[in-house]
Amino acid sequence: MHKGLMIPGLAAIVLGGCDHVPDQAAPSVAERADSIQRVFETPVPYTSRTLDSSLVLEFLAEHPEFQADSAGVMGFYRRREFQPAWFHGDSLGEAAMTFLQLIGSVDTTGLKSGAEVRALAREVSALIERADTLAWTDRTIALTDLTLTARFFRVAETKYGGVVQRDLRELEWYIPRRKKNYELLLDSLVAGVSDLSPIEPVHPQYRLLKEQLKLYASLDTLPWPPLDMRLCDRNRPEPPDSSGRALRERLYLLGDLAVNDSSNALDSTLQVGIRSAQHRFGLKDTGMPDEALLAALNVPIAQRMRTLLLNMERLRWMPPRPEPDRLEVNIPEFRLHVHEHDSLAWGMDVVVGAEATHTVIFSGMLTQVVFAPYWNIPQSIIRAEILPAVKRDPGYLSRKRMEVVVGGKVVPSRSIKWRSYTQGVPFVIRQRPGIGNALGQVKFLFPNQHSIYMHDTPAKDKFSQHERAFSHGCIRLSEPRRLAEYLLRRDTTWTAGKILQAMSGKAEQVVQLTHPWPVTLGYFTAWVDAGGRLQFRKDVYGHDEHLALEMFAPSDHEEVTDVR
């Protein structure tokens, strides 16, 4: 680093994560537009001092850690006609205090970058405290102003873009993370706006989880003894000792019971709270305490907070403004959500990939509905399952209504010399439409490199289970006909009767959607549902565990485990 550009107390700071400012409900479009308009109608305070543009370029050249934001820094000062942003005359302005508030609060707890964040907060705090006693020169004012501006972009990227800066594909996350624009935030901050939450570039779920994190932080100060597993004993007329009261209090603290009382009885009021908790943890709704429920309720609050932080990090990677009409599959929840006009319209249960053949996390555009589809069997399944079955039973393919295609033509399977085919002759095995087809009667295509799509299935029994990770990677739908009718509802040529007829047909029929639908296959083990309830699910693929290694200090690794 060029020593001529060093600033006492700031230039040596290394930025990591950062934390939250006071939040509020997500603003409406009109409120957001009004907030933006007020910012840009705010005149830039006049000062006789300006920054030389060559100094800005020199600063950025000498600080490679800020190169990624060089366009934003230069654009910010151009809009201000190169006037300092953080100073009023020779005094440091209130914006520095707002920046300090932006840096540190609850959501860096336990993160690897926490020490760096605290160091930055101390440096900025010391600068504010000493601002009136420092001998400011034009050059030190300019360099301090530039440093605070550049640091803001780094803080904003960590706060809103993600603590984890590595290639997300290494974490098996293939939803594109696009760089966000933080110039509006900075314009607002230096214009005197102290609450930036209405224009934070984050997914709406982020704010909801942040509020839950505050609640759990307050619970973390309370004792959290394990609940008595004897509550599961159905042979007891009532809970032993005071275990019923302990369960009642636990459900009250977590919001599953509206009122807490001293009763030890397993009465109808307590059963309401039990059902609420079972729903929030994705457990079987029995209304009775069982081992799965008590295990979920016994998870330490600190561990739940880490789960919230992990999912908040994933939400930083998501687009801040989701498409108003969209399909979302949450893999750990085993459920598809249909959003219309930015509101949840309806949903259905799904089956996702097994742990060994897990469903990939990515986004795409649903463009085709295919009725009475062929199943073109992936080569991995052919090698692992089909060819061994053919070797055991030469009639296997005909019984399963499968056929071999070579060069676009169907070849009689009994005439094939399989050794030559497995040694380089290109071929396809597909299952014909109709009864027994593994894709059922309809599939939904959103072209992608992972060869994943959504489809019907003849294996309806899998939907009766609460944890539904059974497929080879594609998404099996519990209500495929309903989705087909929904996607084609504005096409008058596709009535409900015609859709049923096409699904039951013997010939494959491809329908191109007039209006493609955005589809996201996401992975969230904690979220707030449409009713405002905090949900937790099992980390079915171990992605939470891997992300925890990136985010938390080594001493905290063992505390982030596979929990509901």
Coordinates of C-alpha atoms in Angstrom, one line a residue:
M1 CA 0.0 0.0 0.0
H2 CA 1.2 3.5 -0.8
K3 CA 2.2 5.1 2.5
G4 CA 1.1 8.5 1.3
L5 CA -2.5 7.3 1.3
M6 CA -2.6 5.8 4.8
I7 CA -5.0 7.3 7.2
P8 CA -4.4 6.8 10.9
G9 CA -7.0 4.5 12.4
L10 CA -8.8 3.5 9.2
A11 CA -6.5 2.4 6.4
A12 CA -5.4 -0.8 8.2
I13 CA -8.9 -2.0 9.0
V14 CA -9.9 -5.2 7.3
L15 CA -13.7 -5.5 6.7
G16 CA -15.6 -8.7 7.4
G17 CA -19.3 -9.0 8.1
C18 CA -21.7 -6.5 9.6
D19 CA -25.0 -6.3 11.3
H20 CA -28.4 -4.8 11.4
V21 CA -30.0 -1.5 11.8
P22 CA -33.5 -1.2 13.2
D23 CA -36.0 -2.7 10.8
Q24 CA -39.7 -2.4 9.9
A25 CA -42.2 -4.1 7.7
A26 CA -41.3 -4.4 4.0
P27 CA -42.4 -1.1 2.4
S28 CA -45.0 -0.9 -0.4
V29 CA -43.9 0.1 -3.9
A30 CA -45.4 3.6 -3.4
E31 CA -43.6 4.0 -0.1
R32 CA -40.3 2.9 -1.6
A33 CA -40.7 5.2 -4.5
D34 CA -41.5 8.1 -2.2
S35 CA -38.4 7.3 -0.1
I36 CA -36.2 7.3 -3.2
Q37 CA -37.7 10.5 -4.5
R38 CA -37.0 12.3 -1.1
V39 CA -33.4 11.3 -1.3
F40 CA -32.7 12.6 -4.7
E41 CA -34.6 15.8 -4.0
T42 CA -32.3 16.5 -1.1
P43 CA -29.8 19.1 -2.2
V44 CA -26.1 18.3 -1.8
P45 CA -24.8 20.6 1.0
Y46 CA -22.6 23.2 -0.5
T47 CA -19.0 23.3 0.5
S48 CA -16.0 25.2 -0.9
R49 CA -13.9 22.1 -0.6
T50 CA -13.9 19.4 -3.4
L51 CA -11.9 16.3 -4.0
D52 CA -9.6 16.2 -7.0
S53 CA -10.7 13.4 -9.3
S54 CA -7.1 12.4 -9.9
L55 CA -6.9 11.8 -6.1
V56 CA -9.9 9.5 -6.3
L57 CA -8.3 7.5 -9.1
E58 CA -5.0 7.4 -7.2
F59 CA -6.7 6.2 -4.0
L60 CA -8.5 3.3 -5.9
A61 CA -5.3 2.3 -7.7
E62 CA -3.5 2.1 -4.4
H63 CA -6.2 0.1 -2.6
P64 CA -6.9 -3.1 -4.6
E65 CA -9.3 -4.3 -1.9
F66 CA -11.7 -1.6 -3.2
Q67 CA -11.3 -2.2 -6.9
A68 CA -14.6 -4.2 -7.2
D69 CA -16.5 -1.1 -6.2
S70 CA -14.4 1.5 -8.0
A71 CA -17.2 2.3 -10.5
G72 CA -19.6 2.9 -7.6
V73 CA -17.1 5.1 -5.7
M74 CA -16.3 7.2 -8.7
G75 CA -20.0 7.5 -9.7
F76 CA -20.9 8.5 -6.2
Y77 CA -18.5 11.4 -6.2
R78 CA -19.3 12.5 -9.8
R79 CA -23.0 12.9 -8.7
R80 CA -21.8 15.1 -5.9
E81 CA -19.5 17.1 -8.2
F82 CA -16.7 15.6 -6.1
Q83 CA -17.8 17.3 -2.8
P84 CA -16.9 15.4 0.4
A85 CA -19.7 13.2 1.7
W86 CA -18.8 12.7 5.3
F87 CA -17.7 16.1 6.3
H88 CA -19.4 19.4 6.9
G89 CA -16.6 22.0 6.6
D90 CA -13.9 20.7 8.8
S91 CA -16.1 18.5 10.9
L92 CA -17.1 14.9 10.6
G93 CA -20.9 14.7 9.9
E94 CA -23.7 12.6 11.5
A95 CA -23.5 10.2 8.6
A96 CA -20.4 8.6 10.2
M97 CA -22.5 7.8 13.3
T98 CA -25.2 6.2 11.1
F99 CA -22.4 4.2 9.3
L100 CA -21.2 3.0 12.7
Q101 CA -24.8 1.8 13.5
L102 CA -24.9 0.0 10.2
I103 CA -21.7 -1.9 11.0
G104 CA -22.4 -3.7 14.3
S105 CA -25.3 -5.4 15.9
V106 CA -26.8 -8.9 16.3
D107 CA -26.3 -10.7 13.0
T108 CA -22.5 -11.1 13.2
T109 CA -22.8 -13.2 16.4
G110 CA -20.5 -16.2 16.1
L111 CA -19.3 -15.4 12.6
K112 CA -15.7 -15.8 11.6
S113 CA -15.7 -12.1 10.6
G114 CA -17.1 -10.9 13.9
A115 CA -13.7 -9.9 15.3
E116 CA -13.0 -7.9 12.1
V117 CA -16.3 -6.2 12.4
R118 CA -15.7 -5.3 16.0
A119 CA -12.3 -3.9 15.0
L120 CA -13.9 -1.7 12.3
A121 CA -16.5 -0.5 14.7
R122 CA -13.9 0.5 17.2
E123 CA -11.9 2.3 14.6
V124 CA -14.9 4.3 13.3
S125 CA -16.0 5.0 16.9
A126 CA -12.5 6.3 17.8
L127 CA -12.5 8.5 14.7
I128 CA -15.9 10.0 15.7
E129 CA -14.8 10.6 19.2
R130 CA -11.5 12.3 18.2
A131 CA -12.9 14.1 15.1
D132 CA -13.0 17.5 16.9
T133 CA -9.4 17.2 18.2
L134 CA -7.7 16.0 15.0
A135 CA -5.8 18.5 12.9
W136 CA -7.6 18.0 9.6
T137 CA -5.9 19.1 6.4
D138 CA -7.4 19.1 2.9
R139 CA -5.6 15.9 2.1
T140 CA -6.5 14.0 5.3
I141 CA -10.2 15.0 4.9
A142 CA -10.2 13.9 1.3
L143 CA -8.5 10.5 2.1
T144 CA -10.7 9.9 5.2
D145 CA -13.8 10.7 3.1
L146 CA -12.7 8.3 0.4
T147 CA -11.9 5.6 2.9
L148 CA -15.3 5.8 4.5
T149 CA -17.1 5.7 1.2
A150 CA -15.1 2.7 -0.1
R151 CA -15.6 1.0 3.3
F152 CA -19.3 1.6 3.0
F153 CA -19.5 -0.4 -0.3
R154 CA -17.6 -3.3 1.3
V155 CA -19.8 -3.2 4.3
A156 CA -22.9 -3.1 2.2
E157 CA -21.7 -6.0 0.0
T158 CA -21.1 -8.1 3.1
K159 CA -24.4 -7.1 4.7
Y160 CA -26.6 -7.4 1.7
G161 CA -24.6 -9.4 -0.8
G162 CA -23.3 -12.1 1.5
V163 CA -20.7 -12.8 4.1
V164 CA -19.5 -15.8 2.0
Q165 CA -17.7 -14.3 -1.0
R166 CA -16.5 -17.5 -2.6
D167 CA -18.0 -19.1 -5.8
L168 CA -21.3 -20.4 -4.5
R169 CA -21.2 -23.3 -6.9
E170 CA -18.6 -24.8 -4.5
L171 CA -21.5 -24.9 -2.0
E172 CA -23.8 -26.5 -4.5
W173 CA -25.8 -23.3 -5.0
Y174 CA -26.4 -22.5 -8.7
I175 CA -28.9 -19.6 -8.3
P176 CA -27.0 -16.7 -9.8
R177 CA -25.8 -14.1 -7.3
R178 CA -25.9 -10.8 -9.1
K179 CA -24.0 -7.7 -7.8
K180 CA -26.3 -5.3 -6.1
N181 CA -26.4 -1.5 -6.5
Y182 CA -25.6 0.2 -3.2
E183 CA -25.4 3.8 -4.5
L184 CA -28.9 4.6 -3.4
L185 CA -28.2 3.5 0.1
L186 CA -25.1 5.6 0.3
D187 CA -26.8 8.6 -1.2
S188 CA -29.5 8.2 1.5
L189 CA -27.1 7.8 4.3
V190 CA -25.0 10.9 3.6
A191 CA -28.2 12.9 2.9
G192 CA -29.2 12.3 6.5
V193 CA -31.5 9.2 6.3
S194 CA -30.8 7.2 9.5
D195 CA -33.1 4.3 8.8
L196 CA -32.2 2.6 5.5
S197 CA -34.4 -0.4 6.0
P198 CA -37.1 0.7 3.5
I199 CA -34.6 0.6 0.6
E200 CA -32.4 -2.3 1.8
P201 CA -31.6 -4.5 -1.3
V202 CA -32.6 -7.8 0.5
H203 CA -35.2 -10.5 0.0
P204 CA -38.4 -9.8 2.0
Q205 CA -37.8 -13.0 4.0
Y206 CA -34.5 -11.6 5.3
R207 CA -36.3 -8.9 7.3
L208 CA -38.7 -11.5 8.7
L209 CA -35.9 -13.7 9.8
K210 CA -34.1 -10.7 11.3
E211 CA -37.1 -10.0 13.5
Q212 CA -37.1 -13.6 14.6
L213 CA -33.4 -13.5 15.4
K214 CA -34.0 -10.6 17.7
L215 CA -36.7 -12.6 19.5
Y216 CA -34.4 -15.6 19.8
A217 CA -31.6 -13.4 21.1
S218 CA -33.8 -12.4 24.0
L219 CA -34.6 -16.1 24.7
D220 CA -30.9 -17.0 24.7
T221 CA -30.6 -15.3 28.1
L222 CA -33.1 -17.8 29.7
P223 CA -32.4 -21.3 31.0
W224 CA -33.3 -23.9 28.5
P225 CA -33.2 -27.3 30.3
P226 CA -34.1 -30.4 28.3
L227 CA -37.8 -31.4 28.5
D228 CA -38.6 -34.7 30.2
M229 CA -38.8 -37.5 27.6
R230 CA -41.2 -39.3 29.9
L231 CA -43.8 -37.0 28.5
C232 CA -43.9 -39.4 25.5
D233 CA -45.2 -42.3 27.7
R234 CA -48.8 -42.9 26.7
N235 CA -49.4 -45.2 29.7
R236 CA -49.2 -42.3 32.2
P237 CA -52.5 -40.6 33.0
E238 CA -50.8 -37.3 33.1
P239 CA -47.3 -35.9 32.7
P240 CA -44.8 -36.8 35.5
D241 CA -43.8 -34.2 38.1
S242 CA -43.9 -30.7 36.5
S243 CA -43.0 -31.8 33.0
G244 CA -46.3 -30.7 31.6
R245 CA -45.8 -27.2 33.0
A246 CA -42.3 -27.1 31.5
L247 CA -43.6 -28.1 28.1
R248 CA -46.4 -25.5 28.3
E249 CA -43.9 -22.8 29.2
R250 CA -41.6 -23.8 26.3
L251 CA -44.4 -23.7 23.8
Y252 CA -45.4 -20.3 25.2
L253 CA -41.9 -18.8 24.9
L254 CA -41.7 -20.0 21.3
G255 CA -45.1 -18.6 20.4
D256 CA -47.0 -21.8 20.0
L257 CA -49.3 -21.0 23.0
A258 CA -50.9 -17.6 23.5
V259 CA -51.2 -17.9 27.2
N260 CA -49.0 -19.6 29.8
D261 CA -50.5 -21.1 33.0
S262 CA -49.4 -23.4 35.8
S263 CA -51.4 -26.4 34.7
N264 CA -49.5 -29.7 34.4
A265 CA -52.3 -31.4 32.6
L266 CA -52.2 -32.5 28.9
D267 CA -55.4 -30.7 28.2
S268 CA -56.9 -29.4 24.9
T269 CA -55.1 -26.0 25.3
L270 CA -51.7 -27.7 25.5
Q271 CA -52.6 -29.9 22.5
V272 CA -53.2 -26.8 20.4
G273 CA -49.7 -25.6 21.2
I274 CA -48.3 -29.0 20.5
R275 CA -49.9 -29.1 17.1
S276 CA -48.6 -25.6 16.3
A277 CA -45.1 -26.7 17.1
Q278 CA -45.4 -29.9 15.2
H279 CA -46.5 -27.9 12.2
R280 CA -43.6 -25.5 12.5
F281 CA -41.0 -28.3 12.7
G282 CA -42.6 -30.3 9.8
L283 CA -43.6 -33.2 12.1
K284 CA -46.6 -35.5 12.1
D285 CA -49.6 -33.6 13.5
T286 CA -50.7 -35.8 16.5
G287 CA -51.4 -33.2 19.2
M288 CA -49.4 -35.4 21.6
P289 CA -45.8 -35.1 22.8
D290 CA -43.5 -37.5 21.1
E291 CA -39.7 -38.0 20.8
A292 CA -39.4 -36.0 17.5
L293 CA -41.3 -33.0 19.0
L294 CA -39.3 -33.0 22.3
A295 CA -36.0 -33.3 20.4
A296 CA -36.9 -30.2 18.3
L297 CA -38.0 -28.3 21.4
N298 CA -34.8 -29.2 23.3
V299 CA -32.5 -27.7 20.6
P300 CA -30.5 -24.9 22.3
I301 CA -31.5 -21.4 21.4
A302 CA -28.0 -20.5 20.3
Q303 CA -28.2 -23.4 17.8
R304 CA -31.5 -22.1 16.4
M305 CA -29.9 -18.6 16.1
R306 CA -27.1 -20.0 14.0
T307 CA -29.7 -21.7 11.7
L308 CA -31.4 -18.3 11.3
L309 CA -28.0 -16.8 10.4
L310 CA -27.3 -19.5 7.9
N311 CA -30.6 -18.9 6.1
M312 CA -30.2 -15.1 6.3
E313 CA -26.9 -15.6 4.5
R314 CA -28.7 -17.6 1.7
L315 CA -31.3 -14.8 1.4
R316 CA -28.5 -12.3 0.8
W317 CA -27.7 -14.4 -2.3
M318 CA -31.2 -14.2 -3.6
P319 CA -32.7 -11.4 -5.8
P320 CA -34.1 -8.7 -3.5
R321 CA -37.2 -8.3 -5.5
P322 CA -38.6 -11.8 -6.5
E323 CA -40.8 -12.1 -9.6
P324 CA -44.5 -11.5 -8.6
D325 CA -45.6 -14.6 -10.4
R326 CA -43.3 -17.6 -9.7
L327 CA -43.0 -21.2 -8.6
E328 CA -40.7 -22.0 -5.6
V329 CA -39.7 -25.4 -4.4
N330 CA -38.2 -25.4 -0.9
I331 CA -36.2 -28.7 -0.8
P332 CA -36.0 -29.2 3.0
E333 CA -39.8 -28.4 3.2
F334 CA -40.7 -30.9 0.5
R335 CA -43.2 -28.4 -0.9
L336 CA -43.9 -26.4 -4.0
H337 CA -45.3 -22.8 -3.5
V338 CA -47.2 -21.0 -6.2
H339 CA -47.0 -17.2 -6.0
E340 CA -49.3 -14.9 -7.9
H341 CA -49.1 -11.1 -7.7
D342 CA -46.4 -11.5 -5.1
S343 CA -48.7 -13.4 -2.8
L344 CA -48.9 -17.1 -2.0
A345 CA -51.8 -18.5 -4.0
W346 CA -51.5 -22.2 -3.2
G347 CA -49.0 -25.1 -2.8
M348 CA -48.5 -28.8 -2.9
D349 CA -46.4 -31.5 -1.4
V350 CA -43.5 -32.8 -3.5
V351 CA -40.8 -35.5 -3.4
V352 CA -37.2 -34.3 -3.9
G353 CA -34.0 -36.1 -4.6
A354 CA -32.6 -38.6 -2.1
E355 CA -29.4 -37.6 -0.3
A356 CA -27.2 -39.6 -2.8
T357 CA -29.0 -38.1 -5.8
H358 CA -30.0 -34.8 -4.4
T359 CA -31.9 -32.1 -6.1
V360 CA -29.8 -29.2 -7.4
I361 CA -30.3 -25.7 -6.1
F362 CA -30.9 -23.4 -9.1
S363 CA -33.4 -21.2 -11.0
G364 CA -34.9 -21.3 -14.4
M365 CA -38.0 -20.6 -16.6
L366 CA -40.8 -23.1 -17.0
T367 CA -41.6 -23.1 -20.7
Q368 CA -43.2 -26.4 -21.6
V369 CA -45.9 -28.7 -20.3
V370 CA -45.6 -32.2 -21.7
F371 CA -48.6 -34.5 -21.6
A372 CA -48.2 -38.3 -21.8
P373 CA -44.5 -38.0 -21.7
Y374 CA -41.7 -40.4 -22.7
W375 CA -39.2 -40.9 -19.9
N376 CA -35.8 -40.6 -21.5
I377 CA -33.8 -42.5 -18.9
P378 CA -30.5 -40.8 -17.7
Q379 CA -27.3 -42.7 -18.5
S380 CA -26.5 -42.8 -14.8
I381 CA -29.7 -44.8 -14.1
I382 CA -29.2 -47.0 -17.2
R383 CA -25.7 -48.0 -16.0
A384 CA -26.7 -48.4 -12.3
E385 CA -30.1 -50.0 -12.6
I386 CA -31.4 -50.8 -16.1
L387 CA -28.5 -52.7 -17.6
P388 CA -28.0 -54.9 -14.5
A389 CA -31.8 -55.7 -14.6
V390 CA -31.6 -56.6 -18.3
K391 CA -28.6 -58.9 -17.6
R392 CA -30.7 -60.7 -14.9
D393 CA -33.9 -60.7 -17.0
P394 CA -33.8 -60.3 -20.8
G395 CA -37.5 -59.5 -20.9
Y396 CA -37.1 -56.6 -18.4
L397 CA -37.4 -53.8 -21.0
S398 CA -40.5 -55.1 -22.7
R399 CA -42.3 -55.7 -19.3
K400 CA -41.4 -52.1 -18.2
R401 CA -42.6 -50.8 -21.6
M402 CA -39.1 -49.5 -22.4
E403 CA -37.5 -49.2 -25.8
V404 CA -34.0 -48.7 -27.1
V405 CA -33.4 -45.9 -29.6
V406 CA -30.3 -45.7 -31.8
G407 CA -29.8 -43.0 -34.3
G408 CA -33.4 -41.8 -33.8
K409 CA -34.8 -45.3 -34.5
V410 CA -36.3 -47.9 -32.2
V411 CA -34.2 -51.0 -32.1
P412 CA -35.6 -54.4 -30.9
S413 CA -34.0 -54.8 -27.5
R414 CA -33.5 -58.6 -27.8
S415 CA -31.3 -58.1 -30.9
I416 CA -28.9 -55.7 -29.1
K417 CA -25.4 -56.9 -28.2
W418 CA -25.1 -55.0 -24.9
R419 CA -21.4 -55.3 -24.6
S420 CA -20.8 -53.2 -27.7
Y421 CA -23.4 -50.6 -26.6
T422 CA -21.8 -50.2 -23.3
Q423 CA -18.4 -49.7 -24.9
G424 CA -19.2 -46.6 -27.0
V425 CA -22.2 -47.1 -29.3
P426 CA -24.5 -44.1 -28.5
F427 CA -28.0 -45.2 -27.5
V428 CA -31.0 -44.1 -25.5
I429 CA -33.4 -46.1 -23.4
R430 CA -36.8 -44.6 -22.9
Q431 CA -40.1 -45.6 -21.4
R432 CA -43.2 -45.2 -23.5
P433 CA -46.2 -43.0 -22.3
G434 CA -49.0 -44.7 -20.4
I435 CA -49.5 -46.9 -17.4
G436 CA -46.4 -47.4 -15.3
N437 CA -44.4 -44.5 -16.8
A438 CA -42.1 -43.2 -14.1
L439 CA -43.0 -39.6 -15.0
G440 CA -46.7 -40.3 -14.7
Q441 CA -49.0 -38.4 -17.1
V442 CA -47.4 -35.0 -17.3
K443 CA -44.0 -33.3 -16.9
F444 CA -43.0 -29.6 -16.6
L445 CA -39.8 -28.5 -18.3
F446 CA -37.6 -25.6 -17.4
P447 CA -34.5 -26.2 -19.5
N448 CA -31.3 -26.5 -17.4
Q449 CA -27.9 -28.1 -17.5
H450 CA -28.8 -30.4 -14.5
S451 CA -31.6 -32.3 -16.4
I452 CA -34.0 -31.6 -13.6
Y453 CA -37.8 -31.1 -14.1
M454 CA -41.1 -31.5 -12.3
H455 CA -43.4 -34.4 -13.1
D456 CA -46.3 -36.7 -12.0
T457 CA -45.5 -40.1 -10.5
P458 CA -47.2 -43.4 -10.2
A459 CA -45.6 -43.8 -6.7
K460 CA -48.3 -41.9 -4.8
D461 CA -47.6 -43.6 -1.5
K462 CA -44.4 -41.5 -1.0
F463 CA -46.5 -38.4 -0.4
S464 CA -47.9 -39.9 2.8
Q465 CA -44.5 -39.5 4.5
H466 CA -43.4 -36.3 6.2
E467 CA -39.8 -36.5 4.9
R468 CA -39.9 -37.1 1.2
A469 CA -36.3 -37.3 -0.2
F470 CA -36.7 -40.4 -2.5
S471 CA -36.2 -39.3 -6.2
H472 CA -33.2 -39.4 -8.5
G473 CA -33.1 -35.6 -8.4
C474 CA -36.3 -34.4 -10.2
I475 CA -39.3 -33.1 -8.4
R476 CA -42.4 -35.4 -8.1
L477 CA -45.7 -33.5 -7.7
S478 CA -48.6 -34.6 -5.6
E479 CA -51.1 -32.5 -7.7
P480 CA -49.6 -32.4 -11.2
R481 CA -53.0 -32.0 -12.9
R482 CA -53.8 -28.9 -10.8
L483 CA -50.5 -27.3 -11.8
A484 CA -51.2 -28.0 -15.5
E485 CA -54.6 -26.5 -15.3
Y486 CA -53.2 -23.5 -13.4
L487 CA -50.4 -22.8 -15.9
L488 CA -52.8 -23.1 -18.9
R489 CA -55.8 -21.4 -17.3
R490 CA -55.7 -18.4 -19.6
D491 CA -55.5 -20.5 -22.7
T492 CA -59.1 -21.2 -23.7
T493 CA -58.2 -24.1 -25.9
W494 CA -57.0 -26.0 -22.9
T495 CA -60.1 -26.8 -20.8
A496 CA -59.9 -29.1 -17.8
G497 CA -61.5 -31.9 -19.9
K498 CA -58.9 -31.5 -22.7
I499 CA -56.1 -31.5 -20.2
L500 CA -57.3 -34.7 -18.6
Q501 CA -57.7 -36.3 -22.1
A502 CA -54.1 -35.3 -23.0
M503 CA -52.7 -36.6 -19.8
S504 CA -54.4 -40.0 -20.4
G505 CA -53.3 -40.2 -24.0
K506 CA -50.9 -42.6 -25.6
A507 CA -48.9 -40.1 -27.6
E508 CA -46.6 -37.5 -26.1
Q509 CA -47.9 -33.9 -26.6
V510 CA -45.8 -30.8 -26.0
V511 CA -47.4 -27.5 -25.1
Q512 CA -45.3 -24.3 -25.2
L513 CA -46.4 -21.8 -22.6
T514 CA -47.3 -18.3 -23.9
H515 CA -46.0 -16.8 -20.6
P516 CA -43.1 -18.7 -19.1
W517 CA -43.0 -19.0 -15.3
P518 CA -39.9 -18.4 -13.2
V519 CA -39.0 -21.4 -11.1
T520 CA -36.6 -21.6 -8.1
L521 CA -35.5 -24.8 -6.4
G522 CA -34.2 -23.3 -3.2
Y523 CA -32.8 -24.6 0.1
F524 CA -34.1 -23.0 3.3
T525 CA -34.1 -24.7 6.7
A526 CA -35.7 -21.7 8.4
W527 CA -38.3 -19.2 7.1
V528 CA -41.4 -17.3 8.2
D529 CA -44.6 -18.6 6.6
A530 CA -47.5 -16.7 5.3
G531 CA -49.1 -16.8 8.7
G532 CA -46.1 -15.2 10.4
R533 CA -44.9 -18.4 12.0
L534 CA -41.2 -19.3 12.1
Q535 CA -40.6 -22.7 10.5
F536 CA -37.6 -25.0 10.9
R537 CA -36.8 -28.1 8.8
K538 CA -34.1 -30.8 8.8
D539 CA -30.9 -30.1 6.9
V540 CA -31.6 -33.0 4.5
Y541 CA -28.5 -32.7 2.4
G542 CA -26.0 -31.3 5.0
H543 CA -25.8 -27.9 3.3
D544 CA -26.3 -26.1 6.6
E545 CA -23.3 -27.9 8.0
H546 CA -21.1 -27.0 5.0
L547 CA -22.2 -23.4 5.1
A548 CA -21.5 -23.2 8.8
L549 CA -17.9 -24.1 8.1
E550 CA -17.7 -21.0 5.9
M551 CA -19.4 -18.6 8.3
F552 CA -18.7 -19.6 11.9
A553 CA -15.5 -19.8 14.0
P554 CA -14.0 -23.3 14.4
S555 CA -15.1 -23.5 18.0
D556 CA -18.7 -23.1 16.9
H557 CA -18.7 -25.8 14.2
E558 CA -20.0 -28.6 16.4
E559 CA -22.9 -26.5 17.5
V560 CA -24.4 -26.2 14.1
T561 CA -25.7 -29.7 13.5
D562 CA -28.5 -31.4 11.6
V563 CA -31.5 -30.2 13.5
R564 CA -35.0 -29.2 12.8

